[in-house]
Short mmCIF file of C-alpha atoms in Angstrom, two decimals:
data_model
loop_
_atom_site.label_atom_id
_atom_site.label_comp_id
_atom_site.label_asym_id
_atom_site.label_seq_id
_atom_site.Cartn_x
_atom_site.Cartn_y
_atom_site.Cartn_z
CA UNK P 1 7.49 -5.44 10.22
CA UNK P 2 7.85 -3.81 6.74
CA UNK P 3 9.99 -0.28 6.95
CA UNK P 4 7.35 1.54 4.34
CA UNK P 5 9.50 4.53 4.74
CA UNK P 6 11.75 2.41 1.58
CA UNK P 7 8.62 2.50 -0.58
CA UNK P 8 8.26 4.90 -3.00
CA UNK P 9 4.57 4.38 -3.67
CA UNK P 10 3.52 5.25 -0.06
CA UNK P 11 4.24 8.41 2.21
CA UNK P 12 3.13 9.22 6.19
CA UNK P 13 2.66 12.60 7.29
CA UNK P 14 1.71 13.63 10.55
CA UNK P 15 -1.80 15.25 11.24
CA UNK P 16 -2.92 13.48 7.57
CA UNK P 17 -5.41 10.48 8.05
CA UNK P 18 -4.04 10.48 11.74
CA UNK P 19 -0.39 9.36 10.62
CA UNK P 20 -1.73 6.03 8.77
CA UNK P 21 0.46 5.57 5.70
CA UNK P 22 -1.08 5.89 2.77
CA UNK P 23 -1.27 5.84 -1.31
CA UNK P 24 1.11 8.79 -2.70
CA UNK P 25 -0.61 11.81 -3.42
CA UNK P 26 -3.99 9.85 -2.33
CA UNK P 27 -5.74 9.88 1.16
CA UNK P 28 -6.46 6.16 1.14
CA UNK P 29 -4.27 4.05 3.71
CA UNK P 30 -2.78 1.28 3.05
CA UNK P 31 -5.01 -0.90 5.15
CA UNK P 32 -7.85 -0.51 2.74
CA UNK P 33 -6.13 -2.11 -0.19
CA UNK P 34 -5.57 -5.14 2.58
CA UNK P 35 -9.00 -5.47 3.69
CA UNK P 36 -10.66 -5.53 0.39
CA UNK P 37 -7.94 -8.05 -0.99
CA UNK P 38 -8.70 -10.18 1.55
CA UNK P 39 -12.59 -9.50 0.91
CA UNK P 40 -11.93 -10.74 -2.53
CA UNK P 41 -11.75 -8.31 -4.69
CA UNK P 42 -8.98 -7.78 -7.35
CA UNK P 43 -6.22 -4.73 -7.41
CA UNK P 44 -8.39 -3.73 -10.84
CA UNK P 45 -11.29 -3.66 -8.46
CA UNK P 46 -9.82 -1.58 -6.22
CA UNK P 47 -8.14 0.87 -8.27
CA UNK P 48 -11.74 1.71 -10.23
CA UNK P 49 -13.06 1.82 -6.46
CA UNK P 50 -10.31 4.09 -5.27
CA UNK P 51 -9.54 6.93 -7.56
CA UNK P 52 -6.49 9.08 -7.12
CA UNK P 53 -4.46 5.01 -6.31
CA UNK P 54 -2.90 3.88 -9.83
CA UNK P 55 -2.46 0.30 -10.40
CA UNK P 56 1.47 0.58 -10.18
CA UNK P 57 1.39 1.76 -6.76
CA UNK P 58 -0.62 -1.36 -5.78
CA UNK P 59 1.99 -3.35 -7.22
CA UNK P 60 4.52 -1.38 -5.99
CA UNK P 61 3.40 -1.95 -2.50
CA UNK P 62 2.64 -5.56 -2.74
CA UNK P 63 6.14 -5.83 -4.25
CA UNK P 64 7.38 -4.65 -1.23
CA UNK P 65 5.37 -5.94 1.44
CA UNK P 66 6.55 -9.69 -0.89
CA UNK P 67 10.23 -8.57 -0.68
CA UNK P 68 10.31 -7.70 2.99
CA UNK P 69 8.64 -11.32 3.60
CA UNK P 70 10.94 -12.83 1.61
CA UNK P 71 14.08 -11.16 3.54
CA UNK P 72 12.91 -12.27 6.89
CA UNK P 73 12.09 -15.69 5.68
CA UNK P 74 15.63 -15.75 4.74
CA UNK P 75 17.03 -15.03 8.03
#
């Protein structure tokens, strides 16, 4: 499971979006960049849909979510 707490381009607060972690400074969650990747659409895409989410957080977090799969893979 990826420790987002490590990542920078993400922050959790209680009582905010019910806990979910989401884009710095944003309200979006995390889960939204997820589901519309996997619908197909490019980070460009969803940075223009999402405003308030800059393209380096994106890559920030799929940097880290990458990193973490690479660790355990190495285990």
């Amino acid at each position: 499971m990826t420790n987002w707490n490590e990542c920078p381009a993400v922050e959790r607060k209680p009582g905010r979006v019910s806990g979910a972690w989401v884009f710095s400074g944003t309200r979006i969650p995390l889960y939204a960049l997820y589901e519309n990747l996997a619908a197909g659409a490019t980070v460009g895409e969803f940075v223009e849909w999402f405003p308030g989410v800059e393209e380096r957080q994106v890559r920030a977090v799929l940097e880290h979510e990458a990193e973490t799969l690479r660790t355990a893979l190495a285990r």
